[in-house]
Coordinates of C-alpha atoms in Angstrom, one line a residue:
M1 CA 29.7 -25.0 -24.5
A2 CA 29.9 -21.6 -26.3
F3 CA 27.0 -20.2 -24.2
S4 CA 28.6 -21.5 -21.0
I5 CA 31.8 -19.8 -21.8
L6 CA 29.9 -16.6 -22.6
D7 CA 28.1 -16.7 -19.3
S8 CA 31.4 -17.2 -17.5
Q9 CA 32.9 -14.3 -19.4
R10 CA 29.9 -12.2 -18.5
S11 CA 30.2 -13.1 -14.8
G12 CA 33.9 -12.2 -14.9
R13 CA 33.1 -8.8 -16.5
L14 CA 30.5 -8.2 -13.8
Y15 CA 32.9 -8.8 -11.0
G16 CA 35.5 -6.6 -12.7
T17 CA 33.0 -3.8 -13.3
E18 CA 31.8 -3.9 -9.7
I19 CA 35.4 -3.8 -8.4
W20 CA 36.2 -0.8 -10.5
R21 CA 32.9 0.9 -9.6
R22 CA 33.5 0.5 -5.9
F23 CA 37.1 1.7 -6.2
A24 CA 36.0 4.8 -8.3
R25 CA 33.3 5.5 -5.8
R26 CA 35.7 5.3 -2.8
I27 CA 38.1 7.7 -4.6
A28 CA 35.2 10.1 -5.5
L29 CA 33.7 10.1 -2.1
G30 CA 36.9 10.4 -0.1
R31 CA 36.6 10.4 3.7
V32 CA 33.0 10.7 4.9
N33 CA 32.2 12.3 8.2
A34 CA 29.6 14.8 9.4
L35 CA 32.2 17.6 9.8
R36 CA 32.9 17.5 6.1
F37 CA 29.3 18.3 5.3
T38 CA 28.7 21.1 7.8
G39 CA 28.1 24.5 6.4
G40 CA 25.8 27.4 6.6
T41 CA 22.3 26.9 8.0
P42 CA 19.4 28.1 5.8
D43 CA 17.3 30.8 7.4
R44 CA 14.0 29.5 6.0
L45 CA 12.1 27.1 3.7
V46 CA 10.9 28.7 0.5
V47 CA 8.1 26.3 -0.4
A48 CA 6.5 22.9 0.5
P49 CA 5.7 20.6 -2.4
I50 CA 2.6 18.5 -2.3
D51 CA 2.6 14.7 -1.6
L52 CA 0.4 12.8 -4.0
R53 CA 0.2 9.6 -1.9
I54 CA -2.9 8.6 0.0
A55 CA -2.9 9.5 3.7
D56 CA -4.8 8.1 6.6
P57 CA -5.3 10.1 9.8
H58 CA -6.0 6.8 11.8
I59 CA -2.4 5.8 11.1
A60 CA -1.3 9.1 12.7
E61 CA -3.2 8.0 15.8
E62 CA -1.5 4.7 15.9
I63 CA 1.9 6.4 15.6
Y64 CA 1.0 8.7 18.5
S65 CA 0.3 5.6 20.5
G66 CA 3.7 4.3 19.8
R67 CA 2.6 1.6 17.3
F68 CA 4.5 1.8 14.0
A69 CA 3.1 -0.5 11.2
M70 CA 5.4 -0.3 8.2
G71 CA 7.6 -2.6 6.1
G72 CA 5.4 -5.5 6.8
S73 CA 6.0 -5.3 10.6
L74 CA 4.2 -3.8 13.6
I75 CA 6.4 -2.5 16.4
D76 CA 5.2 -1.1 19.6
T77 CA 7.8 1.2 21.0
D78 CA 6.2 1.3 24.5
G79 CA 7.1 5.0 24.8
G80 CA 10.7 4.6 23.6
S81 CA 12.3 6.0 20.5
P82 CA 11.4 4.1 17.3
F83 CA 14.9 4.9 16.0
Q84 CA 16.5 2.8 18.7
V85 CA 14.4 -0.3 18.5
E86 CA 16.4 -3.6 18.2
G87 CA 15.6 -6.5 16.0
A88 CA 13.4 -4.6 13.4
S89 CA 13.5 -5.8 9.8
E90 CA 15.4 -3.9 7.2
A91 CA 12.2 -3.1 5.4
F92 CA 10.8 -1.6 8.6
M93 CA 13.9 0.5 9.2
R94 CA 14.0 1.8 5.7
S95 CA 10.4 2.8 5.8
L96 CA 10.8 4.4 9.3
H97 CA 13.9 6.4 8.3
G98 CA 12.2 7.4 5.0
F99 CA 9.6 9.4 6.9
G100 CA 6.9 8.8 4.2
W101 CA 4.5 8.3 7.1
L102 CA 4.6 12.0 7.9
R103 CA 1.8 12.4 5.4
H104 CA -0.6 10.7 7.8
M105 CA 0.2 13.3 10.4
R106 CA -0.6 16.0 7.8
A107 CA -3.9 14.3 7.1
A108 CA -4.8 14.4 10.8
D109 CA -4.1 18.1 10.7
H110 CA -4.4 19.0 14.4
D111 CA -1.9 20.4 16.9
L112 CA -1.3 17.0 18.6
A113 CA -0.3 15.4 15.3
C114 CA 2.0 18.3 14.5
A115 CA 3.6 18.1 17.9
N116 CA 4.1 14.3 17.5
A117 CA 5.6 14.8 14.0
R118 CA 8.0 17.5 15.4
A119 CA 9.0 15.3 18.3
L120 CA 9.8 12.3 16.1
V121 CA 11.8 14.5 13.7
D122 CA 13.7 16.0 16.6
D123 CA 14.3 12.5 18.0
W124 CA 15.7 11.4 14.6
I125 CA 18.0 14.4 14.5
A126 CA 19.3 13.6 18.0
V127 CA 19.8 9.9 17.3
E128 CA 20.9 9.8 13.6
G129 CA 21.4 13.3 12.5
R130 CA 25.2 13.1 12.3
A131 CA 25.8 9.4 11.9
L132 CA 26.1 9.4 8.1
G133 CA 25.7 5.6 8.0
G134 CA 23.4 2.7 8.3
H135 CA 19.9 2.4 6.8
A136 CA 19.2 6.1 7.5
Y137 CA 21.8 7.2 5.0
E138 CA 21.2 4.8 2.2
P139 CA 20.7 7.0 -0.8
E140 CA 17.1 5.9 -1.5
V141 CA 16.1 6.3 2.1
L142 CA 17.9 9.6 2.4
S143 CA 16.1 10.9 -0.8
N144 CA 12.7 9.7 0.5
R145 CA 13.4 11.5 3.8
L146 CA 14.4 14.8 2.2
I147 CA 11.3 14.8 0.0
A148 CA 9.1 13.9 3.0
W149 CA 10.6 16.6 5.2
F150 CA 10.2 19.3 2.4
S151 CA 6.6 18.2 1.6
H152 CA 5.4 18.0 5.2
S153 CA 7.4 20.8 6.7
P154 CA 4.2 22.8 7.4
I155 CA 3.1 20.3 10.0
V156 CA 6.5 19.7 11.4
L157 CA 7.2 23.4 11.9
R158 CA 3.7 24.4 13.1
G159 CA 4.2 25.7 16.6
A160 CA 7.9 25.1 16.6
D161 CA 10.3 27.2 18.6
H162 CA 13.4 28.9 17.1
G163 CA 15.7 26.2 18.4
F164 CA 13.9 23.3 16.6
Y165 CA 13.4 25.4 13.5
R166 CA 17.2 25.9 13.3
R167 CA 18.0 22.3 14.1
F168 CA 15.5 21.2 11.4
L169 CA 17.0 23.4 8.7
K170 CA 20.6 22.6 9.7
S171 CA 19.9 18.9 9.4
I172 CA 18.2 19.3 6.0
A173 CA 21.1 21.2 4.7
L174 CA 23.6 18.6 5.9
Q175 CA 21.6 15.8 4.4
A176 CA 21.3 17.6 1.1
R177 CA 25.0 18.2 0.9
Y178 CA 25.8 14.6 1.7
L179 CA 23.3 13.3 -0.9
K180 CA 24.7 15.7 -3.5
H181 CA 28.2 14.3 -2.7
V182 CA 27.3 10.6 -3.0
A183 CA 24.9 11.0 -6.0
R184 CA 27.8 11.5 -8.4
A185 CA 29.2 8.1 -7.5
M186 CA 25.9 6.2 -7.7
P187 CA 25.1 3.8 -10.5
G188 CA 22.6 5.0 -13.1
D189 CA 19.5 3.4 -11.7
A190 CA 16.2 4.6 -10.3
T191 CA 17.8 5.3 -6.9
R192 CA 20.1 7.9 -8.5
F193 CA 17.1 9.3 -10.4
K194 CA 15.2 9.7 -7.1
A195 CA 18.3 11.4 -5.6
R196 CA 18.4 13.9 -8.4
I197 CA 14.7 14.6 -7.8
A198 CA 15.4 15.2 -4.1
L199 CA 18.3 17.5 -4.9
A200 CA 16.3 19.4 -7.4
M201 CA 13.6 19.8 -4.8
A202 CA 16.2 21.0 -2.3
S203 CA 17.4 23.6 -4.7
L204 CA 13.9 25.0 -4.8
C205 CA 12.8 24.6 -1.2
L206 CA 16.0 26.1 0.3
P207 CA 17.3 29.5 -0.5
S208 CA 19.6 28.8 -3.4
S209 CA 21.5 30.7 -6.1
S210 CA 20.2 30.7 -9.6
G211 CA 23.3 28.7 -10.5
A212 CA 22.6 26.0 -8.0
V213 CA 19.0 25.7 -9.2
R214 CA 20.2 25.4 -12.8
A215 CA 22.8 22.8 -11.9
A216 CA 20.3 20.6 -10.1
S217 CA 18.0 21.0 -13.0
R218 CA 20.7 19.9 -15.5
N219 CA 21.5 16.8 -13.4
L220 CA 17.9 15.8 -13.3
D221 CA 17.6 16.4 -17.0
S222 CA 20.5 14.0 -17.6
E223 CA 18.8 11.3 -15.6
I224 CA 15.6 11.7 -17.7
N225 CA 17.6 11.4 -20.9
A226 CA 19.6 8.4 -19.6
Q227 CA 16.9 6.4 -17.9
I228 CA 13.6 7.1 -19.7
L229 CA 13.6 5.3 -23.0
P230 CA 12.1 6.8 -26.2
D231 CA 8.9 4.7 -25.7
G232 CA 8.6 5.9 -22.1
G233 CA 9.7 2.8 -20.3
H234 CA 12.4 2.8 -17.6
V235 CA 15.8 1.2 -18.4
S236 CA 15.2 -1.4 -15.6
R237 CA 12.1 -2.7 -17.6
N238 CA 10.2 -2.5 -14.3
P239 CA 6.8 -0.8 -15.0
M240 CA 6.3 0.0 -11.3
V241 CA 9.4 2.3 -11.4
L242 CA 7.3 4.7 -13.5
I243 CA 4.8 5.2 -10.8
E244 CA 7.5 5.7 -8.2
L245 CA 9.2 8.4 -10.2
L246 CA 6.1 10.2 -11.4
T247 CA 4.8 10.3 -7.8
H248 CA 7.8 12.7 -7.1
L249 CA 8.2 14.3 -10.5
L250 CA 4.7 15.7 -10.6
P251 CA 5.0 17.7 -7.3
L252 CA 8.5 18.9 -8.4
K253 CA 7.3 20.1 -11.8
Q254 CA 4.5 22.0 -10.1
T255 CA 7.0 23.6 -7.7
Y256 CA 9.1 24.9 -10.5
I257 CA 5.9 26.4 -12.0
N258 CA 4.7 27.9 -8.7
L259 CA 8.1 29.6 -8.1
G260 CA 8.3 30.9 -11.7
Q261 CA 11.4 28.7 -12.3
K262 CA 12.1 27.0 -15.6
P263 CA 11.7 23.2 -15.3
P264 CA 14.4 20.9 -16.7
R265 CA 14.3 21.1 -20.5
N266 CA 13.2 17.5 -21.1
M267 CA 11.0 17.1 -18.0
A268 CA 7.7 17.7 -19.6
A269 CA 8.4 15.5 -22.7
G270 CA 9.9 12.8 -20.5
M271 CA 6.9 12.7 -18.2
D272 CA 4.6 12.5 -21.2
R273 CA 6.4 9.5 -22.5
M274 CA 6.2 7.9 -19.0
F275 CA 2.5 8.5 -18.9
S276 CA 2.1 6.8 -22.3
A277 CA 4.1 3.8 -21.1
L278 CA 2.0 3.6 -17.9
R279 CA -1.1 3.5 -20.1
F280 CA 0.5 0.7 -22.1
F281 CA 1.2 -1.3 -18.9
R282 CA -2.4 -1.1 -17.5
H283 CA -4.9 -3.9 -17.8
S284 CA -8.5 -3.6 -19.0
N285 CA -9.5 -3.0 -15.4
G286 CA -6.8 -0.4 -14.8
E287 CA -4.4 -2.7 -12.7
L288 CA -0.7 -2.6 -13.4
V289 CA 1.0 -5.6 -15.1
L290 CA 3.3 -7.8 -13.0
F291 CA 6.6 -8.0 -14.8
N292 CA 10.2 -7.5 -13.7
G293 CA 9.7 -6.4 -10.1
S294 CA 6.2 -4.9 -10.4
S295 CA 3.8 -5.6 -7.6
A296 CA 0.3 -4.6 -6.6
V297 CA -0.5 -0.9 -6.5
S298 CA -3.5 0.5 -4.6
A299 CA -6.1 2.0 -6.9
D300 CA -5.9 5.3 -5.0
R301 CA -2.1 5.6 -5.5
L302 CA -2.4 4.8 -9.2
L303 CA -5.2 7.2 -9.8
G304 CA -3.5 9.8 -7.8
V305 CA -0.8 9.8 -10.5
L306 CA -2.9 9.2 -13.5
R307 CA -5.2 12.1 -12.9
Y308 CA -2.3 14.4 -14.0
D309 CA -1.9 12.6 -17.3
E310 CA -2.4 15.2 -20.0
T311 CA -1.4 12.9 -22.9
S312 CA -4.1 11.5 -25.1
G313 CA -4.7 8.5 -27.4
S314 CA -4.9 4.8 -27.0
A315 CA -2.1 2.6 -25.7
F316 CA 0.7 1.6 -28.1
R317 CA 0.6 -1.8 -29.8
E318 CA 4.2 -2.5 -28.7
M319 CA 7.0 -0.8 -26.8
P320 CA 10.0 -1.4 -29.1
H321 CA 12.7 0.0 -26.8
S322 CA 11.3 -1.5 -23.5
Q323 CA 10.5 -4.7 -25.6
Y324 CA 6.9 -5.5 -24.6
Q325 CA 3.9 -6.5 -26.7
R326 CA 0.3 -5.4 -26.2
L327 CA -2.6 -7.1 -27.9
S328 CA -6.1 -5.6 -27.5
A329 CA -9.5 -6.2 -29.0
G330 CA -13.0 -5.6 -27.6
N331 CA -12.6 -5.6 -23.8
A332 CA -9.6 -8.0 -23.8
V333 CA -6.0 -7.0 -23.2
L334 CA -2.9 -9.2 -23.4
I335 CA 0.5 -7.9 -22.5
A336 CA 3.7 -9.9 -22.9
D337 CA 7.4 -9.6 -22.0
T338 CA 9.5 -10.0 -25.2
G339 CA 12.8 -8.6 -24.1
P340 CA 16.2 -9.6 -22.6
P341 CA 17.2 -8.4 -19.1
P342 CA 18.9 -5.1 -18.6
K343 CA 22.6 -5.2 -17.7
G344 CA 24.4 -5.0 -14.4
I345 CA 22.8 -3.3 -11.4
L346 CA 19.7 -2.5 -13.5
S347 CA 18.8 -6.2 -13.4
N348 CA 18.7 -6.5 -9.6
Q349 CA 14.9 -6.8 -9.7
T350 CA 14.6 -8.4 -13.1
H351 CA 12.4 -11.6 -13.2
A352 CA 13.0 -14.6 -15.4
G353 CA 9.7 -14.2 -17.2
C354 CA 10.7 -13.9 -20.8
L355 CA 7.8 -14.6 -23.1
S356 CA 5.3 -14.6 -20.2
F357 CA 2.0 -12.9 -20.7
E358 CA -1.0 -11.6 -18.7
L359 CA -4.6 -11.5 -19.9
S360 CA -7.4 -9.3 -18.7
S361 CA -10.9 -8.7 -19.9
G362 CA -13.4 -6.1 -18.7
A363 CA -13.2 -5.7 -15.0
N364 CA -11.0 -8.8 -14.3
C365 CA -7.5 -10.1 -14.7
F366 CA -7.6 -13.8 -15.6
I367 CA -4.0 -14.9 -16.4
V368 CA -1.2 -13.2 -14.5
N369 CA 2.3 -13.6 -13.2
A370 CA 2.9 -14.2 -9.5
G371 CA 4.5 -10.7 -9.2
A372 CA 6.9 -9.3 -6.6
P373 CA 5.8 -9.2 -3.0
V374 CA 4.5 -5.8 -1.9
V375 CA 6.6 -5.8 1.2
P376 CA 10.3 -6.8 0.6
H377 CA 10.7 -10.4 1.6
T378 CA 14.0 -12.1 0.5
Q379 CA 12.7 -15.7 0.2
Y380 CA 9.4 -14.6 -1.5
A381 CA 11.3 -12.3 -3.8
D382 CA 13.7 -15.1 -4.9
F383 CA 10.7 -17.4 -5.7
A384 CA 8.9 -14.6 -7.5
R385 CA 11.9 -14.1 -9.8
M386 CA 11.9 -17.7 -11.0
T387 CA 10.5 -18.6 -14.5
A388 CA 8.1 -21.0 -12.7
A389 CA 6.4 -17.9 -11.2
H390 CA 5.4 -16.7 -14.6
S391 CA 2.9 -17.6 -17.3
T392 CA 5.4 -19.1 -19.7
V393 CA 7.3 -22.3 -20.4
T394 CA 9.9 -23.7 -17.9
L395 CA 12.4 -26.3 -19.1
D396 CA 14.0 -28.9 -16.8
D397 CA 12.7 -27.0 -13.8
R398 CA 15.2 -24.2 -14.4
S399 CA 14.8 -20.5 -14.8
S400 CA 15.7 -18.8 -18.1
L401 CA 17.9 -16.4 -16.2
K402 CA 20.8 -17.0 -13.7
F403 CA 20.9 -14.8 -10.7
S404 CA 23.9 -13.9 -8.6
H405 CA 23.9 -15.1 -5.0
S406 CA 27.0 -13.0 -4.2
S407 CA 26.7 -10.4 -1.5
F408 CA 29.4 -8.5 -3.5
L409 CA 27.5 -8.3 -6.7
G410 CA 24.0 -8.3 -5.3
P411 CA 21.0 -10.2 -6.9
I412 CA 21.8 -9.2 -10.5
V413 CA 21.4 -11.3 -13.6
T414 CA 24.6 -13.2 -14.5
G415 CA 23.5 -15.4 -17.3
G416 CA 20.6 -16.8 -19.3
V417 CA 18.6 -14.9 -21.9
R418 CA 20.9 -12.9 -24.1
G419 CA 18.7 -12.3 -27.2
V420 CA 15.0 -12.3 -28.1
T421 CA 13.8 -12.1 -31.6
V422 CA 10.2 -10.8 -32.2
R423 CA 8.1 -10.8 -35.4
S424 CA 4.6 -9.3 -35.8
L425 CA 1.8 -11.6 -36.8
D426 CA -0.8 -8.8 -37.1
E427 CA -3.4 -9.1 -39.8
E428 CA -5.7 -6.1 -39.9
G429 CA -9.3 -7.1 -39.2
I430 CA -8.4 -10.7 -38.3
H431 CA -6.0 -10.7 -35.4
Q432 CA -3.1 -9.2 -33.6
G433 CA -0.2 -11.3 -32.6
F434 CA 3.5 -11.9 -32.3
D435 CA 6.1 -14.7 -32.8
A436 CA 9.0 -14.5 -30.3
V437 CA 12.0 -16.7 -29.5
H438 CA 14.4 -16.5 -26.5
D439 CA 17.7 -18.2 -25.9
G440 CA 17.7 -18.5 -22.1
Y441 CA 18.2 -22.2 -22.2
A442 CA 20.7 -22.3 -25.1
G443 CA 23.7 -22.4 -22.8
S444 CA 22.5 -25.0 -20.3
L445 CA 20.2 -27.2 -22.5
K446 CA 21.0 -26.3 -26.1
L447 CA 17.3 -25.4 -26.5
L448 CA 15.3 -22.3 -27.4
H449 CA 11.7 -21.4 -26.4
R450 CA 9.4 -20.1 -29.2
R451 CA 6.0 -18.7 -28.5
K452 CA 3.3 -17.5 -30.9
I453 CA 0.2 -15.7 -29.6
R454 CA -2.7 -14.3 -31.5
M455 CA -5.8 -12.4 -30.3
L456 CA -8.7 -12.5 -32.6
S457 CA -10.2 -9.1 -33.6
S458 CA -13.4 -10.0 -31.7
G459 CA -11.4 -10.1 -28.4
H460 CA -13.2 -13.4 -27.6
E461 CA -10.3 -15.8 -28.3
V462 CA -6.5 -16.1 -27.7
Q463 CA -4.6 -18.7 -29.6
G464 CA -1.2 -19.8 -28.4
R465 CA 1.6 -22.1 -29.5
D466 CA 4.7 -23.0 -27.6
Q467 CA 7.6 -24.7 -29.3
V468 CA 10.9 -26.0 -28.0
I469 CA 13.6 -26.0 -30.7
R470 CA 17.3 -26.3 -31.1
P471 CA 19.5 -23.3 -31.8
D472 CA 19.5 -24.2 -35.6
E473 CA 15.7 -24.2 -35.4
S474 CA 15.4 -27.9 -35.9
E475 CA 13.3 -30.1 -33.6
P476 CA 14.9 -31.7 -30.5
R477 CA 16.3 -35.1 -30.7
P478 CA 13.7 -37.9 -30.1
D479 CA 15.8 -39.1 -27.1
D480 CA 15.9 -35.7 -25.5
R481 CA 14.1 -36.3 -22.1
T482 CA 14.1 -32.7 -21.0
P483 CA 10.8 -32.0 -19.1
A484 CA 8.9 -28.9 -19.9
V485 CA 5.9 -27.2 -18.2
A486 CA 3.8 -24.4 -19.6
R487 CA 2.3 -22.5 -16.7
F488 CA -0.7 -20.2 -16.7
H489 CA -1.1 -18.5 -13.3
V490 CA -4.7 -17.6 -12.5
H491 CA -5.5 -14.4 -10.7
P492 CA -6.6 -15.3 -7.1
T493 CA -10.0 -13.6 -7.6
I494 CA -10.9 -16.1 -10.4
S495 CA -12.7 -19.4 -9.7
V496 CA -11.2 -22.4 -11.5
S497 CA -12.9 -25.6 -12.4
Q498 CA -12.5 -28.5 -14.9
D499 CA -15.2 -30.4 -16.7
E500 CA -15.2 -34.1 -17.7
D501 CA -13.7 -33.2 -21.1
G502 CA -10.6 -31.6 -19.5
V503 CA -11.6 -28.0 -20.3
V504 CA -10.6 -25.6 -17.6
H505 CA -13.2 -22.9 -16.8
L506 CA -12.1 -19.5 -15.4
T507 CA -15.0 -17.6 -13.9
A508 CA -14.9 -14.1 -12.5
G509 CA -17.2 -12.7 -9.8
D510 CA -19.2 -10.7 -12.3
G511 CA -20.0 -13.8 -14.3
E512 CA -17.5 -13.4 -17.1
S513 CA -15.8 -16.7 -17.9
W514 CA -13.1 -18.0 -20.2
A515 CA -12.3 -21.6 -21.2
F516 CA -8.8 -22.9 -21.4
V517 CA -8.3 -25.8 -23.9
A518 CA -5.2 -27.6 -25.2
R519 CA -4.8 -29.9 -28.2
D520 CA -4.0 -33.5 -27.4
L521 CA -3.1 -32.6 -23.8
V522 CA -5.2 -32.6 -20.6
P523 CA -4.4 -29.5 -18.5
K524 CA -3.9 -29.8 -14.8
I525 CA -5.1 -27.5 -12.1
E526 CA -2.5 -27.1 -9.3
E527 CA -2.0 -25.0 -6.2
D528 CA -0.2 -21.7 -6.6
V529 CA 0.9 -18.6 -4.7
H530 CA 0.3 -15.0 -5.8
F531 CA 2.9 -12.8 -4.2
A532 CA 1.7 -9.4 -5.5
D533 CA -1.2 -8.7 -3.2
L534 CA -1.6 -5.7 -0.9
A535 CA -2.6 -8.0 1.9
G536 CA 0.4 -10.2 1.4
A537 CA 1.1 -13.5 -0.4
R538 CA -2.1 -15.5 -1.0
T539 CA -3.0 -18.9 -2.4
S540 CA -4.3 -19.2 -5.9
K541 CA -4.4 -21.7 -8.8
Q542 CA -2.4 -22.4 -11.9
I543 CA -3.0 -24.3 -15.1
T544 CA -0.1 -26.5 -16.2
L545 CA 0.6 -28.4 -19.4
E546 CA 3.5 -30.9 -19.0
F547 CA 5.4 -32.5 -21.8
V548 CA 8.8 -34.0 -22.7
V549 CA 10.5 -32.1 -25.5
G550 CA 11.8 -35.2 -27.3
E551 CA 8.3 -36.7 -27.5
R552 CA 6.4 -33.5 -28.2
S553 CA 8.2 -30.3 -29.1
Q554 CA 5.1 -28.2 -29.7
I555 CA 1.9 -27.6 -27.8
D556 CA -1.2 -25.6 -28.9
W557 CA -3.7 -24.0 -26.5
K558 CA -6.5 -21.5 -26.5
L559 CA -8.3 -19.2 -24.2
I560 CA -11.9 -18.6 -25.3
R561 CA -14.4 -16.3 -23.7
T562 CA -17.6 -18.3 -22.9
N563 CA -19.7 -15.9 -21.0
L564 CA -19.9 -12.1 -20.9
P565 CA -20.2 -10.3 -17.5
R566 CA -23.6 -9.9 -16.1
A567 CA -25.3 -6.6 -16.9

């Protein structure tokens, strides 16, 4: 009852906070119209930052032909304006209005591509330039567009006449003024961070006073201090946010240097911490872990950021502020989520995966979480956030977090895990490990989940124990019929088989294999879905251990390497 009351109080506070935030935002923003943000038109662009993302000239050819593939959709405009198509998905429209696809035009680097880029920008200015509403002016989309226009201005302006040059600069100036105005009323999340990056870039790319440059720098510095934790993680606990931010911070930092301007005071140190955290979140094969909104990232994009990493040393054993654990020995790496969700809007992508883990060895990921879909998909995203989509224990077919379904609050966390206790089990030369307990089911079921994991120093064996206990740490009542399932999601590239003794064998394409065994329980192999794939959701397998907590409150399992990869 106590936890239910606390969850109700939490929900009430969330509504109260959101009402106040919206009221304060409305007062701060005042009346919004294009006339309010008109002003002087800059006479030139000072510099064009680089774009670190991979580009494909073949996509430029598709765009020239009127075929726009973005946001998980393909739309043929048949010669019409892409900004006036009807029935397009929100993901498509956000990608379209973000103009990140201009990089493909720059990769093509010929006069036709430049003319096409210029025509599309001019079309956007005519259709959306003064609307100040809809997807085009969502803060994240607007930030992306400003960054893209600054970065790819050389191809947009190549061969441009004076009329277009002036329209382009006038539109950029209006958008920058609007973003500066709305940024102060935005919640302190990654979207505001990106807005501050875009505004700092605007202060450098447009003719600006030294005071304007310093003000934009101070605002960005404040975001670095507020959103990047001492261990380098982001306050959202989403590892993928680090890549998103570094993709834009790196060109911005270089632009400060190229112009002889002083970067924000904490920029270098903050980025170094972010790189250290990114190293923590990488598997043995270099892939990014799938926790709390992370999805698949192309190797090119990841390496495009990591090649600027000037920090040194091995990955941390743990991230005490972000609250993750990392066990590593030999060629094996195990990373686990051992923290509660962030609060408020910062939890709008948080997954109910507390105490879940992922295991990799050599060139392969073996045990993973389902991950977030690469392209936003509401139904898939909802499934991906469930506890059942993670390699952890689910009780009574419920998630360890409660999510809002209110359009007013958005998909934030409203209940569930409030506290996680963690204790190290490390013994030098023997094993690394942790003992963690979360209270996500205390309110609904009066039960806690406890997980102990050890990795032997050889890196050849992982030992796990899952316990279901009561809040006073006693065992559940014998008549407690709460069903429990421990799930171990297998990466879709791994072959799964089971022998006559019930041992599950996980075999990678290079021959490396691991065996999964459980004490006094026969594992099951079941169908599964892996959401975090660049090609879209794909089928996979999962290993499950089912039990009833009143009959068996503890299960023991092991993952043992049985074959090394072929030479």
